[in-house]
CSV table of C-alpha atoms in Angstrom, one decimal:
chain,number,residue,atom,x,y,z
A,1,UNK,CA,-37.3,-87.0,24.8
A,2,UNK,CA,-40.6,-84.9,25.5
A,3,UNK,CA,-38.9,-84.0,28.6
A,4,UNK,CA,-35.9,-82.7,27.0
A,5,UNK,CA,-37.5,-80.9,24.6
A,6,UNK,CA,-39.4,-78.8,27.5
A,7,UNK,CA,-36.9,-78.1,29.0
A,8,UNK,CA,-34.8,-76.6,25.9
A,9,UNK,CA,-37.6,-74.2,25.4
A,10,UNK,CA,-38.3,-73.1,28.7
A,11,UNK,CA,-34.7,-72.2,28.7
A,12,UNK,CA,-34.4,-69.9,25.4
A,13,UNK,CA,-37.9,-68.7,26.7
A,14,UNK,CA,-37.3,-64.3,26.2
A,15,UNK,CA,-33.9,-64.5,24.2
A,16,UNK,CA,-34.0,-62.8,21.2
A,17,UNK,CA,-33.9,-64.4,18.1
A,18,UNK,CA,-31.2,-65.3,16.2
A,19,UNK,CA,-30.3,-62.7,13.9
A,20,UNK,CA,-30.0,-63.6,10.6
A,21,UNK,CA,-27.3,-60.9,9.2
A,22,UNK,CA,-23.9,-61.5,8.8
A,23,UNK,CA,-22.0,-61.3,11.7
A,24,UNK,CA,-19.1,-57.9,11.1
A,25,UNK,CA,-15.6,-58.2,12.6
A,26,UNK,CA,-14.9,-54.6,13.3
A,27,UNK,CA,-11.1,-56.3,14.1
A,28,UNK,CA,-10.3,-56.9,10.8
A,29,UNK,CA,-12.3,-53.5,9.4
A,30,UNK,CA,-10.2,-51.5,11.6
A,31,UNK,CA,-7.1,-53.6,10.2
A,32,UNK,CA,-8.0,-53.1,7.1
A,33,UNK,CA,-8.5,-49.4,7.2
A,34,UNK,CA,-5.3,-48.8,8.7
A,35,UNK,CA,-3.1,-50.0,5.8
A,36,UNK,CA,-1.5,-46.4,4.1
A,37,UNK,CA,-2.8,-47.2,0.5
A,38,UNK,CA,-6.9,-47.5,2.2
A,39,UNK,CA,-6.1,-44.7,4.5
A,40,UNK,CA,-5.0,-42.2,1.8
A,41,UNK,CA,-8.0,-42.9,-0.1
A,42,UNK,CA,-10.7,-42.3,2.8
A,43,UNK,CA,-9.0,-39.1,3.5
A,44,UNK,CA,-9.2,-38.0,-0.2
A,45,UNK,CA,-12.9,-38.7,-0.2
A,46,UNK,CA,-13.7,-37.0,3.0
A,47,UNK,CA,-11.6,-33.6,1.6
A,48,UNK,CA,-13.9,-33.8,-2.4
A,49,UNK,CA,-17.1,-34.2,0.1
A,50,UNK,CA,-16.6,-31.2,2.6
A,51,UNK,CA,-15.6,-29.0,-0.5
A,52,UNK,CA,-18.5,-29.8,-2.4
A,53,UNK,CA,-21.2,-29.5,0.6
A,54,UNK,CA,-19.2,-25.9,1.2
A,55,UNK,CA,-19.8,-25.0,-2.4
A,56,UNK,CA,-23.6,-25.9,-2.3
A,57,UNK,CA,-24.5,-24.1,1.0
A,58,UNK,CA,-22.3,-21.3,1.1
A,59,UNK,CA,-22.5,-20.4,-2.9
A,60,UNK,CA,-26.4,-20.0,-2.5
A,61,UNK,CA,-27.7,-18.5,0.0
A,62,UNK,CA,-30.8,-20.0,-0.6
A,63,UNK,CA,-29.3,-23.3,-1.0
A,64,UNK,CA,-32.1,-25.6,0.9
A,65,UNK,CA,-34.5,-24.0,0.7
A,66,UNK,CA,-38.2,-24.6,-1.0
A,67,UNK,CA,-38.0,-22.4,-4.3
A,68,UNK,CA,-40.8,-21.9,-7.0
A,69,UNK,CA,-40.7,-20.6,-10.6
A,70,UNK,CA,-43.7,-18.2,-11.9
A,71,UNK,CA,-43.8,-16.6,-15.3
A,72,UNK,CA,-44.8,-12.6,-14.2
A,73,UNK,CA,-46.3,-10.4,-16.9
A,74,UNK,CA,-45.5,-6.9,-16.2
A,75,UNK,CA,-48.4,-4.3,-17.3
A,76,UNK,CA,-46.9,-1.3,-19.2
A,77,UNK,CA,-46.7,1.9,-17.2
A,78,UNK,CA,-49.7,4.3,-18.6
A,79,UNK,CA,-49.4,7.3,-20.3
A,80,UNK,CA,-49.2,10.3,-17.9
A,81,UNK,CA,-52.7,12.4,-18.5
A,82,UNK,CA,-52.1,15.8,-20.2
A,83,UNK,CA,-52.5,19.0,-17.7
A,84,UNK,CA,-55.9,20.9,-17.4
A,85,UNK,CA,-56.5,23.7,-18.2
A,86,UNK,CA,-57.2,24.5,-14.3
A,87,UNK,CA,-53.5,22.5,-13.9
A,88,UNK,CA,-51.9,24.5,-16.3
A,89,UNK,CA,-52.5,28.1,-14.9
A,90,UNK,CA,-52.6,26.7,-10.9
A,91,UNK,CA,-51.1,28.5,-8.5
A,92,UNK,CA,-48.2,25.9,-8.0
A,93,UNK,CA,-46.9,27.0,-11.6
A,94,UNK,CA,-46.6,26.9,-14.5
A,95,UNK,CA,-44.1,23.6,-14.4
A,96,UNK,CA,-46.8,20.9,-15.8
A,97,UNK,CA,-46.6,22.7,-19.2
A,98,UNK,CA,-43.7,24.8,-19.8
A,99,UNK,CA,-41.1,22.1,-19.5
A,100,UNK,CA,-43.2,18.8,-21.1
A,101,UNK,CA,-40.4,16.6,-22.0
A,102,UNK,CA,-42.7,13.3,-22.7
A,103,UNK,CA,-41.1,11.7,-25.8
A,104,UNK,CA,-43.8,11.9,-27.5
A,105,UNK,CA,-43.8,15.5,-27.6
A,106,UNK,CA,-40.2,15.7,-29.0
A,107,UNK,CA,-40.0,17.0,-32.9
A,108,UNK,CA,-38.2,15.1,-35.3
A,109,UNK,CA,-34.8,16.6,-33.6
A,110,UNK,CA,-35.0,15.6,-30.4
A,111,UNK,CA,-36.1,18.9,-28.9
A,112,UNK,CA,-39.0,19.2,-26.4
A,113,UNK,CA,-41.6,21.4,-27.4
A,114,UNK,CA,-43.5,19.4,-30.6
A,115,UNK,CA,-47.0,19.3,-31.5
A,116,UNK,CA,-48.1,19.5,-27.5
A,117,UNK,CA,-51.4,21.2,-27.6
A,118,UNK,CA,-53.4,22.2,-24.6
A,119,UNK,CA,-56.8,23.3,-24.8
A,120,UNK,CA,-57.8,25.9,-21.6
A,121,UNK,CA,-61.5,26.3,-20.4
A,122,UNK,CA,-61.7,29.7,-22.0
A,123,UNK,CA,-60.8,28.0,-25.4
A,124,UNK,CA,-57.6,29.4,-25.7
A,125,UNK,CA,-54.5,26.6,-26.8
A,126,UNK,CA,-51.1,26.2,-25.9
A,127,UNK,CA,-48.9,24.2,-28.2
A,128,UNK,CA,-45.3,23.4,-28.7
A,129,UNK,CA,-44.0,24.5,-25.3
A,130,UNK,CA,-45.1,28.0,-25.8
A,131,UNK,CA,-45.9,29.4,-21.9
A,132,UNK,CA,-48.3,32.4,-23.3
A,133,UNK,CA,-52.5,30.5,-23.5
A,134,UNK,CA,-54.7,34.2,-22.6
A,135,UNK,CA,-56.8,34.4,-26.1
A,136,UNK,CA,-56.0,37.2,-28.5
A,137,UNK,CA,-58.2,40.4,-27.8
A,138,UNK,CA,-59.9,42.0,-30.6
A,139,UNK,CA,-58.0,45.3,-31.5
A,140,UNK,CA,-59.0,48.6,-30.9
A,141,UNK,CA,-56.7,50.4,-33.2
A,142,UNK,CA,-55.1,53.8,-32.5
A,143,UNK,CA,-54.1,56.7,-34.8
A,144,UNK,CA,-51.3,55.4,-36.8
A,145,UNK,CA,-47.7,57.3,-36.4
A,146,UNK,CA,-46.4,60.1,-37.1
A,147,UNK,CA,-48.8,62.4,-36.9
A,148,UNK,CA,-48.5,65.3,-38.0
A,149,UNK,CA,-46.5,67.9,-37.2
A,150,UNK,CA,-45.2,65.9,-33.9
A,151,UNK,CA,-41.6,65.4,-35.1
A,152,UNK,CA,-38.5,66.8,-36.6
A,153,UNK,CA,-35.5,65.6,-39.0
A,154,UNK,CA,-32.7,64.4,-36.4
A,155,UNK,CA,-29.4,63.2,-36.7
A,156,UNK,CA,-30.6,59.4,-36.5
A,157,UNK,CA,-34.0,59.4,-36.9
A,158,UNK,CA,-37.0,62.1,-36.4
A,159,UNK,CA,-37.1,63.4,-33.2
A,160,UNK,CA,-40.8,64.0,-31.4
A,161,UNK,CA,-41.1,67.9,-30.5
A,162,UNK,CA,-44.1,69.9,-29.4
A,163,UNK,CA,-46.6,70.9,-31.9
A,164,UNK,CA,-47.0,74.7,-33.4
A,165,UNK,CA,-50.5,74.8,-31.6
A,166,UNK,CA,-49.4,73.0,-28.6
A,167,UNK,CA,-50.1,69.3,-29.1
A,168,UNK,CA,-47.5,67.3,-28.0
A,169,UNK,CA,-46.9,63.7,-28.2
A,170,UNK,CA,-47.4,62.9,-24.4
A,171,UNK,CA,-50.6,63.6,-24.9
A,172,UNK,CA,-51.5,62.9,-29.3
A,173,UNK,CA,-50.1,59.4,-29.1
A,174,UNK,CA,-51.5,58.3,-25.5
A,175,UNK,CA,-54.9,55.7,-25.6
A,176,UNK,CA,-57.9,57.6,-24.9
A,177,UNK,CA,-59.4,57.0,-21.9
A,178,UNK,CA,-62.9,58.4,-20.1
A,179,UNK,CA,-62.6,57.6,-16.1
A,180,UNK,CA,-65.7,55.9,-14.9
A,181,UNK,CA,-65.1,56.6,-11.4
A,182,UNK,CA,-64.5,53.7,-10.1
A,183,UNK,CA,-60.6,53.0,-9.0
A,184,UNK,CA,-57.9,53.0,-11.8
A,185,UNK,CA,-55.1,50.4,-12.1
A,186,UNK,CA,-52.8,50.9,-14.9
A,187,UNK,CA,-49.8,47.8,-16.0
A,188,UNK,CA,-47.0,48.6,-18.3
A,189,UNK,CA,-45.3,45.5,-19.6
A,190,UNK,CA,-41.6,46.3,-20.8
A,191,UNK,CA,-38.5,44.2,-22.4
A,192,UNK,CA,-40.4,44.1,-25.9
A,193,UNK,CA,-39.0,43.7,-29.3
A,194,UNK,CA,-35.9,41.3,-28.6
A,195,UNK,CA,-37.9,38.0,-28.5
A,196,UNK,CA,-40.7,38.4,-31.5
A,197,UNK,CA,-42.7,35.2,-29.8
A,198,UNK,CA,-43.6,37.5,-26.6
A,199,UNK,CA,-43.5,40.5,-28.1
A,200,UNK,CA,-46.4,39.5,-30.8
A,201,UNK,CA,-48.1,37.6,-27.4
A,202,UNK,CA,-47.9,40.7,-25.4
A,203,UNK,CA,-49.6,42.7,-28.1
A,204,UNK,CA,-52.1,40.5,-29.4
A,205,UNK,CA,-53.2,39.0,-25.8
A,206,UNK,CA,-53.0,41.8,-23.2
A,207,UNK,CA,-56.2,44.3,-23.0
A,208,UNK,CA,-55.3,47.6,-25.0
A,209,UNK,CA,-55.4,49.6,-22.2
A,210,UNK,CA,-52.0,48.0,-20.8
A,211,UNK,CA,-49.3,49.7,-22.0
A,212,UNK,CA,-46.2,48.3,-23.6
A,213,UNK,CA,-42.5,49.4,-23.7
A,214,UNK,CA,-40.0,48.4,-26.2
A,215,UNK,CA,-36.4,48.4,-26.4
A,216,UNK,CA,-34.2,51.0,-28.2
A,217,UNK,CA,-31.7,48.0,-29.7
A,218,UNK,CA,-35.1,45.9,-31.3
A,219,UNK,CA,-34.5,45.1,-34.9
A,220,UNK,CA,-37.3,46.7,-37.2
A,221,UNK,CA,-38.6,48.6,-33.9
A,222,UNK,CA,-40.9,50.5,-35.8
A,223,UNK,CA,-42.6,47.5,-37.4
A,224,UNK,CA,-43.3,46.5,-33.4
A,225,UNK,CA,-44.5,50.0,-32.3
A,226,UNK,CA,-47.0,50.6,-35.5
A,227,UNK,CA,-48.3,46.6,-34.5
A,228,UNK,CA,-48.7,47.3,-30.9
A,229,UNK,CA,-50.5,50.9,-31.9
A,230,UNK,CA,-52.9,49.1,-34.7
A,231,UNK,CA,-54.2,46.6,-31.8
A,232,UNK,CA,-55.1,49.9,-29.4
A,233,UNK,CA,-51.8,50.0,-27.3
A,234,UNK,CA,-49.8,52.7,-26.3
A,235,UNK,CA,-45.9,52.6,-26.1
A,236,UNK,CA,-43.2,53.9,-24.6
A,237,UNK,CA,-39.1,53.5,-25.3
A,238,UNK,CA,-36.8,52.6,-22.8
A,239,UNK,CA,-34.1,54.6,-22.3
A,240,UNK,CA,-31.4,52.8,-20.8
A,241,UNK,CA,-29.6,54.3,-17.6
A,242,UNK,CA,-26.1,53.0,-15.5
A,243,UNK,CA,-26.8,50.6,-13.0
A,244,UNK,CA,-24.8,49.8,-10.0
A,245,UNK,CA,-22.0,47.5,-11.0
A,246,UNK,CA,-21.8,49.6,-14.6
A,247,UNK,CA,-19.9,48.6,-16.5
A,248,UNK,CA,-19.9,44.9,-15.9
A,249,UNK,CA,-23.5,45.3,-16.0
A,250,UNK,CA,-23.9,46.9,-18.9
A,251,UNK,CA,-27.2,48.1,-20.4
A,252,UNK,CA,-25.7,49.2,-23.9
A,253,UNK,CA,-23.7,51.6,-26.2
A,254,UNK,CA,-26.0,54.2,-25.5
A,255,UNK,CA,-26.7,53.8,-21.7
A,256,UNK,CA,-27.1,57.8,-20.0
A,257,UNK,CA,-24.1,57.6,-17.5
A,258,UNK,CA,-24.1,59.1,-14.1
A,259,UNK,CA,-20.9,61.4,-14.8
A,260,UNK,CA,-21.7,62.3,-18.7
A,261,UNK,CA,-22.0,65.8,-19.6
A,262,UNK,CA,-25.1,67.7,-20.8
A,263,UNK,CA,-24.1,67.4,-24.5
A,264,UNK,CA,-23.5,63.7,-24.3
A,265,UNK,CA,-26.7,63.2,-22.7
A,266,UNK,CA,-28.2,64.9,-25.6
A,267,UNK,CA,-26.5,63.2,-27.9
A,268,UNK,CA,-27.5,60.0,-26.6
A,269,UNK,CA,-31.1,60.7,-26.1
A,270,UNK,CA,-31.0,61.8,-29.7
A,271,UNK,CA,-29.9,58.5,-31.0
A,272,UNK,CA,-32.5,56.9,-28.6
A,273,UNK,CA,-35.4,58.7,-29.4
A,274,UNK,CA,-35.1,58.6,-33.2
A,275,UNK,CA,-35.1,55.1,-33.4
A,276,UNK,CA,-38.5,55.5,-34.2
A,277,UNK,CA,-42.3,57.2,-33.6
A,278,UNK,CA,-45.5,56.9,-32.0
A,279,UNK,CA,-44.3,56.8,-28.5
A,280,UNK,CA,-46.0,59.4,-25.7
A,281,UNK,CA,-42.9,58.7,-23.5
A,282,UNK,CA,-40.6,56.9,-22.2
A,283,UNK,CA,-39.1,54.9,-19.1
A,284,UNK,CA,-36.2,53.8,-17.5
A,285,UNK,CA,-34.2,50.4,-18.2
A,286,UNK,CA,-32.0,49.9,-14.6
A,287,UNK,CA,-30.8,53.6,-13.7
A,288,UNK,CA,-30.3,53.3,-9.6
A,289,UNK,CA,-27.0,54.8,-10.4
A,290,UNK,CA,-28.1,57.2,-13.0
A,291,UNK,CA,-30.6,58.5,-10.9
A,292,UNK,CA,-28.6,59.7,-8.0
A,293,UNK,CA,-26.5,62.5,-10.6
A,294,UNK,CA,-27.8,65.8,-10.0
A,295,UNK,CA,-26.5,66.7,-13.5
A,296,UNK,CA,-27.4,63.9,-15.6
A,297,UNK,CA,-31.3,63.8,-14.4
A,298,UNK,CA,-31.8,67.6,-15.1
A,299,UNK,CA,-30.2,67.7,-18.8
A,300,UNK,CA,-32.4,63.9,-19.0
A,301,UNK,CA,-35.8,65.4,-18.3
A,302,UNK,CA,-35.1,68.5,-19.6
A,303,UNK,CA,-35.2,67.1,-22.9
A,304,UNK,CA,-38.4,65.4,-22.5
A,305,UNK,CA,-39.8,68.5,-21.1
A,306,UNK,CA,-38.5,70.6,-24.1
A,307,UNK,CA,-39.5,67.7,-26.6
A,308,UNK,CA,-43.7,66.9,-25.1
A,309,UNK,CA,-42.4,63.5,-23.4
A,310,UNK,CA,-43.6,61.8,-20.2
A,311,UNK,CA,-41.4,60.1,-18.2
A,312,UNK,CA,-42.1,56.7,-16.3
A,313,UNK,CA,-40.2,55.0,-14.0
A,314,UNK,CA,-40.1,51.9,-12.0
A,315,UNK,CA,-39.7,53.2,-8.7
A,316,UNK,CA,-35.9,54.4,-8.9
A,317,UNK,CA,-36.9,57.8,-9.4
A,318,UNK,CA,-39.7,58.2,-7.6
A,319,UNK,CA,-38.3,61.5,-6.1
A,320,UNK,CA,-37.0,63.2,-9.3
A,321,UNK,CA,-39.6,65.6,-10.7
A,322,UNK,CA,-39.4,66.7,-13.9
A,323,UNK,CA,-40.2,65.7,-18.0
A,324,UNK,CA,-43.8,67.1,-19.1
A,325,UNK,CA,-45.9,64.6,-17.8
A,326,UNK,CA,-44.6,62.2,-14.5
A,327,UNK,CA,-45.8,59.3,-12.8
A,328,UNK,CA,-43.5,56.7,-10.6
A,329,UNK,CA,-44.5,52.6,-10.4
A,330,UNK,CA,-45.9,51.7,-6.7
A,331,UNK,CA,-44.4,48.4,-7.4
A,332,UNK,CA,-42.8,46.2,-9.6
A,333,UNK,CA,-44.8,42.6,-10.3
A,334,UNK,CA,-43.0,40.1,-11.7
A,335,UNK,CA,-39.5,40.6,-9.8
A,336,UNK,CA,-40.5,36.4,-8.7
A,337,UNK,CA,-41.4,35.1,-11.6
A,338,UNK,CA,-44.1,32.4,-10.6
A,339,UNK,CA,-47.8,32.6,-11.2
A,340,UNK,CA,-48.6,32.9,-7.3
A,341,UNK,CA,-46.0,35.4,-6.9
A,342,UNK,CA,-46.9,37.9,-9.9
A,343,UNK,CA,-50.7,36.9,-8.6
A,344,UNK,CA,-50.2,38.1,-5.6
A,345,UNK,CA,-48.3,41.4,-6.6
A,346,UNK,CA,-51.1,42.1,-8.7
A,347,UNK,CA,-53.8,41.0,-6.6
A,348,UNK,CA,-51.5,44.2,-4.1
A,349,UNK,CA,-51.8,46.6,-6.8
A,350,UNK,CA,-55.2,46.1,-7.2
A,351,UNK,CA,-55.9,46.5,-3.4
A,352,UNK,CA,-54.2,49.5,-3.2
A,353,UNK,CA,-55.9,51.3,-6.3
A,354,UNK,CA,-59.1,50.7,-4.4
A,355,UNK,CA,-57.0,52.3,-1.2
A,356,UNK,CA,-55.4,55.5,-3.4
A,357,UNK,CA,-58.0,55.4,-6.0
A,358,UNK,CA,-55.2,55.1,-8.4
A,359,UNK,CA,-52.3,52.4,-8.7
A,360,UNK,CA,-49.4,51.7,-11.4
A,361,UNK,CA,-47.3,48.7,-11.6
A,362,UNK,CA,-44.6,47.5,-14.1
A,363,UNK,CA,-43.2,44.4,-15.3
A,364,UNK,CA,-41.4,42.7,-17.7
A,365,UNK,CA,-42.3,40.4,-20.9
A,366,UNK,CA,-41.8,37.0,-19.2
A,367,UNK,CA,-44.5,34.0,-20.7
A,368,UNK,CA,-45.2,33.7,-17.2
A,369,UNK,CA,-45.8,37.5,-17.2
A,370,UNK,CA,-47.9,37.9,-20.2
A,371,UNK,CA,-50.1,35.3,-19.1
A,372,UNK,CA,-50.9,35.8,-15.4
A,373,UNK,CA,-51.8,40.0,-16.3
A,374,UNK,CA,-53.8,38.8,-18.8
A,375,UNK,CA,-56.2,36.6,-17.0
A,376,UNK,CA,-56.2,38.9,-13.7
A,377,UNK,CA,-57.2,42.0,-15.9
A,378,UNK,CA,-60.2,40.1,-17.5
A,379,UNK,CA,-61.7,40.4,-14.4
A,380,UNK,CA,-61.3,43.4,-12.6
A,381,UNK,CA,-64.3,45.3,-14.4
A,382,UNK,CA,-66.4,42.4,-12.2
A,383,UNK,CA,-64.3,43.7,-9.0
A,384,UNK,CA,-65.3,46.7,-9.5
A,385,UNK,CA,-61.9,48.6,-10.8
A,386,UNK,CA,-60.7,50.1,-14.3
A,387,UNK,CA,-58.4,48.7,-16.4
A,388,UNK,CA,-56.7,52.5,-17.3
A,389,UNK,CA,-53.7,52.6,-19.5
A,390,UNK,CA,-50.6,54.5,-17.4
A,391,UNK,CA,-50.6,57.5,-19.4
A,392,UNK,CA,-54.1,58.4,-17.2
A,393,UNK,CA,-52.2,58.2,-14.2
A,394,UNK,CA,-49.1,60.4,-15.7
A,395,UNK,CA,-49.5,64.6,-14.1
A,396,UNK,CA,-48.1,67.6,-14.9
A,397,UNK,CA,-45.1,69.0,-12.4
A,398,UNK,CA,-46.7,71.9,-10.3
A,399,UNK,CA,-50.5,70.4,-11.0
C-alpha cells in the first residue's frame, strides 16, 4: 500500500494544482449568445456605451484630466494718482488734465470736468477741466478810455481821429514802456472776446506788457477792452480781411474784400472801428487774399493813417507799408497747438530777439496758448530779454 502511495505522488510530482473554479463551456456561451433575442440585446448595450464614452471625452476637453477648485479674491484696481503739477505742464501735453474723464470727476450730469482740482508748484489751481493754471498777475492799470479829444461821433460808434495838438491814439492808448537795453520780445494774443473763459484768463494771467486783440463781433466788446486796459494791457481790433477760399471761408458781414471799392472799404472800417474805444491799432484776421489788392490795401491803411492807427499783421503783409505806425509778426506761435510746439516757437522768437535785438510773434487765445506764454514769459527777465509790449516795436513809414 505504502508502495502505491509513492508511486501516486511521485507521478503528480510538478502538475499544477487542481483549480478550484468552475470549469466554463465557452460551447454553450457562444450558443447562447448567438440566439437573435441575446444578440440584439449585446448590440444595444455596446451602441448606449460607445455614445456615452464619446460624450464624456469629446464634450470636455479636459475630460480626464486632474482638476482642482480654488476660491480667487480679486484686489480692486487702484485709483489712478492725480497729475503733477510738473505732469500737467510737460512737454508731452497737456493730455493728463485737459481731458480727465475719471468718474469721479463727472458733475451730477454726466459731464467731465467736475470738481477736479490740481494744485501746480507755483500755487496756481486748475479745476473743473479748465486748461488755463499760470496765476493771475497783479494789474498795472492804464488810462481808462476815451480820452479825450481822441475820437469823433460816427455812424456806428465814435470813431478814433488824431488829436488838435497832435496826439493820436497809436501812440495815447499804447502801454508805456522804457527800453532797458537788453533785447525786446513782444507777444500779441488775439481771438478774444467770443469765449469769456479765455478771454477773462488771457487778461488776468498774461504779463501786461503782452498785448491782446479782440474781435469786432464780441458781445459787450467794450466791457472786454476797458477790463483788459484796467489790468495794464493794451489792445488792438481785428479787422477782418478775405481769405483764400472767400466766401466759403468766411470771416464775416463786414470782412474788407479784395475787389471792394474805396467807399465800401470805408464804410466797413467805419462800422469796425466804432465798435468801441481804447484801442492804439489794429490787426489783420486771415487777409492772404486781401492783401494782394493794390486798391483795397491803400484806401485800408489810408484810413488808419488819416485816423492815428497802427497797423499789425501776422506776416501776410509784411511787404505792405503804410497806416501811421507799422510793424509785421516774425512768426506765428501757436499754428501746432501743443505745449512743445508753442514752446519751441517761443523759445525761436526769443532766440531771434537776442539775434535782431527785437522780435514779435502772434498767436491766438487757445488754453494751451494762454498757458505756455505765460509761464515762458515769467522767465525771460532771468534770460536776460524784455518782455516789451508790440506797440514798442511798431515804426513810423520813412523812419
Amino acid at each position: 500500500m505504502f508502495a502505491k502511495r509513492q508511486s501516486a505522488l511521485a507521478a503528480a510530482a510538478g502538475s499544477p494544482p487542481p483549480s478550484r473554479m468552475p470549469k466554463i463551456d465557452l460551447k454553450a456561451v457562444l450558443a447562447f449568445l448567438k440566439r437573435p433575442p441575446v444578440a440584439v440585446g449585446a448590440a444595444g448595450l455596446v451602441l448606449l456605451s460607445a455614445v456615452a464614452l464619446f460624450l464624456t471625452v469629446l464634450g470636455d476637453p479636459r475630460a480626464g484630466t486632474p482638476s482642482a477648485h480654488v476660491a480667487l479674491k480679486r484686489e480692486a484696481a487702484p485709483a489712478p494718482a492725480a497729475p503733477t503739477g510738473l505732469e500737467a505742464f510737460s512737454m508731452g501735453g497737456f493730455a493728463a488734465w485737459q481731458g480727465l474723464s475719471d468718474p469721479a470727476l463727472l458733475d451730477a450730469s454726466g459731464a467731465a470736468g467736475g470738481e477736479a482740482l490740481i494744485t501746480l508748484p507755483d500755487g496756481a489751481t486748475v479745476a473743473g477741466g479748465s486748461a488755463i493754471a499760470a496765476p493771475v498777475i497783479p494789474a498795472e492799470p492804464l488810462t481808462p478810455a476815451p480820452i479825450a479829444g481822441l475820437s469823433q461821433p460816427g455812424p456806428n460808434g465814435p470813431l478814433p481821429v488824431i488829436a488838435t495838438d497832435g496826439r493820436v491814439p497809436a501812440q495815447a492808448y499804447a502801454r508805456p514802456f522804457t527800453p532797458n537795453g537788453r533785447p525786446r520780445v513782444a507777444l500779441i494774443v488775439g481771438g478774444l472776446g467770443l469765449n469769456a473763459v479765455t478771454t477773462r484768463a488771457a487778461i488776468e494771467r498774461l504779463p501786461p506788457e503782452v498785448t491782446l486783440s479782440f474781435v469786432p463781433y464780441a458781445e459787450d466788446l467794450q466791457g472786454w477792452i476797458d477790463l483788459a486796459r484796467r489790468q495794464g494791457h493794451e489792445v488792438l481790433i481785428e479787422i477782418p480781411m478775405e481769405p483764400t477760399g472767400y466766401p466759403n471761408n468766411d470771416p464775416g458781414p463786414q470782412t474788407l474784400l479784395a475787389n471792394a471799392t474805396p467807399d465800401d472799404i470805408e464804410t466797413r472800417m467805419a462800422w469796425l472801428l466804432g465798435r468801441a474805444t481804447g484801442y492804439f491799432g489794429v490787426t489783420n484776421y486771415l487777409g492772404d487774399r486781401f492783401v494782394t489788392s493794390d486798391a483795397g490795401m491803400s484806401a485800408f491803411l489810408g484810413i488808419l493813417r488819416q485816423r492815428g492807427l497802427a497797423f499789425f499783421d501776422d506776416g501776410v503783409a509784411r511787404r505792405r507799408p503804410g497806416a501811421w505806425s507799422r510793424a509785421s509778426a516774425d512768426t506765428i506761435v501757436d499754428e501746432t497747438q501743443t505745449p512743445a510746439a508753442i514752446i519751441a516757437r517761443l523759445n525761436a522768437l526769443e532766440a531771434t530777439a537776442k539775434t535782431r535785438g527785437a522780435a514779435l510773434g502772434t498767436g491766438f487765445a487757445y488754453p494751451v496758448t494762454v498757458e505756455a506764454a505765460a509761464r515762458w514769459t515769467a522767465g525771460l527777465e532771468a534770460r536776460g530779454v524784455q518782455l516789451a509790449p508790440a506797440s514798442a516795436l511798431a515804426a513810423r513809414p520813412g523812419r
